[in-house]
XYZ file of C-alpha atoms in Angstrom:
339
model
C 42.526 30.088 33.774
C 43.679 33.151 35.587
C 42.864 36.805 35.052
C 46.141 38.298 33.927
C 47.736 41.197 35.820
C 49.139 42.610 32.575
C 45.737 42.371 30.903
C 44.027 43.984 33.868
C 46.537 46.816 33.844
C 45.740 47.436 30.189
C 42.016 47.524 30.938
C 42.634 49.925 33.804
C 44.491 52.223 31.419
C 41.559 52.062 28.999
C 39.176 52.926 31.819
C 41.233 55.980 32.745
C 41.177 57.095 29.128
C 37.427 56.588 29.042
C 36.885 58.707 32.118
C 38.738 61.557 30.478
C 37.254 61.288 26.990
C 33.939 59.382 27.138
C 30.791 60.533 28.882
C 28.721 57.823 30.519
C 26.068 56.473 28.153
C 22.720 58.234 28.375
C 20.664 55.552 26.616
C 19.555 53.076 29.316
C 18.782 50.429 26.714
C 22.430 50.412 25.677
C 23.932 50.806 29.130
C 25.173 47.636 30.798
C 24.998 49.372 34.175
C 21.183 49.300 34.197
C 20.310 46.270 36.336
C 16.865 45.135 37.362
C 18.177 44.753 40.905
C 21.443 44.924 42.839
C 22.207 43.128 46.092
C 24.861 42.815 48.773
C 24.699 39.209 49.912
C 26.205 38.124 53.267
C 28.723 35.296 52.875
C 31.473 33.919 55.052
C 33.939 36.785 55.497
C 31.808 39.714 54.301
C 29.293 40.655 51.623
C 29.418 40.101 47.875
C 27.915 42.394 45.261
C 25.350 40.803 42.925
C 23.394 42.234 40.000
C 20.367 40.694 38.300
C 18.947 41.500 34.883
C 15.411 40.157 34.671
C 13.028 39.119 37.418
C 13.653 35.980 39.446
C 10.701 33.644 38.941
C 9.891 34.959 35.477
C 11.100 33.549 32.167
C 13.327 30.527 31.722
C 15.756 29.045 34.265
C 18.164 31.710 35.593
C 21.867 31.685 34.795
C 24.780 32.818 36.947
C 28.181 33.623 35.460
C 31.258 32.872 37.588
C 34.332 34.939 36.788
C 37.963 33.888 36.669
C 40.959 34.779 38.742
C 41.236 34.076 41.525
C 40.828 37.798 41.988
C 39.060 38.741 38.757
C 35.722 40.518 38.303
C 32.419 40.114 36.488
C 32.948 42.888 33.943
C 33.867 40.775 30.908
C 30.446 39.105 31.055
C 28.679 42.381 30.274
C 28.100 41.512 26.637
C 26.125 38.449 27.737
C 23.432 40.484 29.468
C 21.523 40.220 26.187
C 20.571 36.722 27.389
C 18.195 38.429 29.838
C 15.594 38.638 27.074
C 14.569 35.071 27.973
C 15.855 34.432 31.528
C 17.284 36.235 34.576
C 21.032 36.796 34.216
C 23.042 37.011 37.440
C 26.541 38.499 37.666
C 28.610 38.938 40.817
C 32.090 39.686 42.107
C 33.696 37.115 44.363
C 34.723 38.250 47.855
C 37.829 40.493 47.737
C 37.212 41.335 44.069
C 35.613 44.229 42.218
C 32.492 45.645 43.848
C 32.369 43.144 46.721
C 33.806 43.594 50.224
C 37.583 43.457 50.512
C 38.398 42.072 53.966
C 41.774 40.881 52.583
C 41.745 37.941 54.970
C 43.644 34.974 53.549
C 41.511 32.635 55.667
C 38.703 33.313 53.156
C 40.719 32.242 50.153
C 39.608 28.616 50.024
C 37.803 26.915 47.112
C 35.098 25.549 49.407
C 34.284 29.065 50.636
C 33.946 30.320 47.051
C 31.559 27.421 46.315
C 29.537 28.191 49.462
C 29.418 31.809 48.265
C 27.494 30.677 45.193
C 24.944 28.786 47.252
C 24.532 31.793 49.553
C 23.713 33.935 46.505
C 21.155 31.416 45.263
C 19.384 31.368 48.616
C 19.529 35.138 49.076
C 17.911 35.875 45.723
C 14.871 33.774 46.586
C 12.904 31.766 44.079
C 15.969 30.247 42.390
C 15.388 26.542 42.802
C 17.677 25.610 39.902
C 20.024 27.640 37.759
C 22.589 27.246 35.010
C 26.116 27.804 36.325
C 28.571 29.101 33.723
C 32.112 29.442 34.986
C 35.053 30.783 33.046
C 38.687 29.856 33.774
C 39.057 29.595 37.588
C 35.287 30.005 37.592
C 34.898 26.727 35.687
C 36.437 24.847 38.619
C 33.946 26.525 40.941
C 31.098 25.640 38.575
C 32.132 21.973 38.615
C 32.531 21.922 42.391
C 29.099 23.531 42.771
C 27.447 21.108 40.337
C 28.917 18.134 42.207
C 27.875 19.494 45.613
C 24.410 20.774 44.609
C 23.120 18.670 41.699
C 19.525 19.371 42.727
C 20.076 23.088 42.116
C 22.149 22.751 38.907
C 20.215 22.855 35.658
C 23.501 22.647 33.775
C 27.183 23.475 34.188
C 29.315 25.140 31.524
C 33.071 24.822 32.032
C 34.470 27.615 29.871
C 38.179 28.227 29.280
C 38.415 25.128 31.387
C 40.663 24.999 34.455
C 40.197 21.940 36.645
C 43.727 20.833 37.467
C 46.829 22.903 38.184
C 49.231 20.225 36.935
C 47.335 19.974 33.645
C 47.278 23.766 33.346
C 51.011 24.186 33.940
C 51.824 21.418 31.483
C 49.591 23.109 28.928
C 51.038 26.603 29.311
C 54.555 25.251 29.001
C 53.629 23.456 25.793
C 52.167 26.720 24.511
C 55.396 28.544 25.374
C 57.246 25.997 23.252
C 55.058 26.963 20.280
C 56.018 30.647 20.492
C 58.950 32.057 18.485
C 62.230 30.689 19.841
C 63.472 34.016 21.207
C 60.186 34.706 23.023
C 60.078 31.200 24.481
C 63.683 31.458 25.643
C 62.992 34.808 27.301
C 59.929 33.465 29.143
C 61.927 30.495 30.413
C 64.676 32.802 31.596
C 62.123 35.012 33.303
C 60.752 31.978 35.128
C 64.220 30.925 36.230
C 66.041 31.569 39.512
C 67.757 34.744 38.247
C 65.232 36.398 35.916
C 66.111 39.303 33.640
C 64.768 42.795 34.294
C 61.064 43.541 33.957
C 61.594 45.440 30.704
C 62.860 42.173 29.204
C 60.213 39.885 30.681
C 57.095 41.988 30.160
C 57.183 42.031 26.316
C 57.649 38.261 26.226
C 54.741 37.741 28.602
C 52.647 40.128 26.502
C 53.450 38.015 23.431
C 52.093 34.943 25.224
C 48.871 36.778 26.095
C 48.491 38.082 22.534
C 48.665 34.516 21.272
C 46.457 32.818 23.861
C 44.551 35.410 25.881
C 43.473 38.495 23.961
C 44.170 38.130 20.237
C 45.352 41.198 18.307
C 42.220 41.120 16.117
C 39.820 41.401 19.056
C 37.323 44.267 18.821
C 38.197 47.499 20.568
C 36.216 48.204 23.758
C 33.108 50.233 22.999
C 32.244 53.413 24.931
C 29.558 51.418 26.764
C 32.107 48.788 27.821
C 34.587 51.392 29.000
C 31.956 53.333 30.873
C 30.715 50.181 32.552
C 34.203 49.330 33.781
C 34.545 52.849 35.089
C 31.241 52.697 36.947
C 31.200 49.093 38.147
C 34.809 47.986 38.194
C 34.979 48.591 41.937
C 38.464 47.885 43.225
C 39.079 45.719 40.177
C 41.447 42.786 39.970
C 42.988 41.676 43.274
C 46.641 40.846 42.617
C 47.251 39.892 46.247
C 44.536 37.235 46.102
C 45.797 36.006 42.725
C 49.358 35.645 43.965
C 48.325 33.962 47.211
C 46.123 31.344 45.557
C 47.935 30.930 42.237
C 51.343 32.555 41.965
C 53.304 35.200 40.069
C 52.610 34.064 36.481
C 50.498 31.760 34.337
C 53.465 29.442 34.027
C 54.245 28.808 37.693
C 51.799 27.927 40.460
C 53.261 28.574 43.896
C 50.104 29.477 45.821
C 47.480 27.455 47.645
C 46.130 26.028 44.371
C 49.479 24.425 43.483
C 48.106 20.930 44.127
C 44.508 21.657 43.106
C 42.722 19.060 40.958
C 38.958 18.580 40.772
C 38.898 16.579 37.540
C 37.799 13.572 39.597
C 34.455 15.302 40.154
C 33.614 14.853 36.464
C 32.583 11.288 37.258
C 30.102 12.547 39.862
C 28.084 14.936 37.709
C 25.477 14.241 35.038
C 27.525 14.541 31.866
C 24.423 15.258 29.788
C 24.175 18.557 31.668
C 27.833 19.572 31.187
C 29.387 21.524 28.329
C 33.031 22.484 27.845
C 33.768 25.636 25.826
C 37.203 26.843 24.700
C 38.613 29.200 22.125
C 40.543 27.852 19.179
C 43.706 29.463 20.591
C 42.798 29.092 24.264
C 45.307 28.812 27.093
C 43.104 25.918 28.142
C 44.528 23.614 25.494
C 41.987 21.746 23.418
C 43.718 18.393 23.909
C 43.560 18.810 27.692
C 39.875 19.701 27.548
C 39.223 16.704 25.317
C 40.742 14.535 28.054
C 38.266 16.065 30.514
C 35.469 15.491 28.001
C 36.358 11.788 27.832
C 35.909 11.610 31.607
C 32.380 13.071 31.339
C 30.095 10.714 29.391
C 27.373 12.593 27.544
C 29.053 16.009 27.844
C 29.404 18.390 24.911
C 32.287 20.476 23.610
C 32.136 23.796 21.759
C 35.181 25.483 20.214
C 35.015 29.181 19.329
C 36.743 29.763 15.972
C 39.451 32.413 16.157
C 38.977 32.882 19.879
C 41.522 32.681 22.679
C 41.004 32.357 26.425
C 39.315 35.761 26.124
C 36.820 34.551 23.511
C 33.842 36.009 25.386
C 35.023 39.553 24.642
C 36.711 38.637 21.349
C 33.746 36.802 19.814
C 30.747 37.951 21.899
C 28.114 37.029 19.309
C 29.455 33.482 19.024
C 29.700 33.126 22.817
C 26.135 34.338 23.253
C 24.840 31.970 20.579
C 26.576 28.969 22.166
C 25.253 29.715 25.652
C 21.765 30.613 24.401
C 21.391 27.389 22.418
C 22.792 25.232 25.222
C 20.490 26.604 27.923
C 17.413 26.502 25.681
C 18.053 22.833 24.912
C 18.652 21.917 28.557
C 15.522 23.790 29.624
C 13.461 21.961 26.981
C 14.870 18.608 28.060
C 14.073 19.440 31.651
C 10.447 20.136 30.767
C 10.315 16.831 28.920
C 11.786 15.025 31.914
C 14.895 13.835 30.072
């Protein structure tokens, strides 16, 4: 559900390496940083940075991708910009993340403000009457909240790497810890206890959890284009302060404002035929939990990415693109047919 501090630190290290060794791409056709338009949209608390590939009003129904966190950025959606061959693709950084304003005001860190942020973007872009909302991890909760609040503007909602309930998430991560090697699981439990061991003991165990469920060892290495994009458009990157305030110190313990968060009840309020859940085979968002959510959403679909973890979008980009492309094409066709 959450963008991982350890993972972000690793990406930051890769970006530094790229700046020293890799020139920015010179081929615009291969450069993620080439957007059709960029915007700074006023929202409660400041302005958020938005990029659009494609022209609003042309092609099929637009899609907006909603990143995880809280405190993450849009950058891992870069490989999905290929979807702009048929429809406008909209990426953005939530307030206090990445390229957007960083007022660092905790009064802004409320789920309802993040949902209102989405609607402000839709209105500011003009001509977006309906769009597909695809949220990953924390972003999937925002996608569901948006779909429930604005059904008239939601062509479909994809709940990817699904986080809808903190209690379900914590139960799931603790079951996943149990499946790790005994020594790793014991170390993680000790690190979550009242008197944790030193960081040099805890960090390798946490890294082992991520390698199993969020960034598999066989994932492809970042390409020069990916690294250069992160260098150019990473902004201030992941916001650990926001993450800690809303979630907590680790994936396994929620002590922030989302500790009692649960929007699974909204599944009964949305049109299930316009909802799809997507998880990786080895996702932190456990398949059995997501199947429970699926059962609460009559008519919804479920896609599982073989070999993928919570980071399946960067691990299996071709599969992710194919799933999203097929889903949106079918929903668009059904919309034209009035179904």
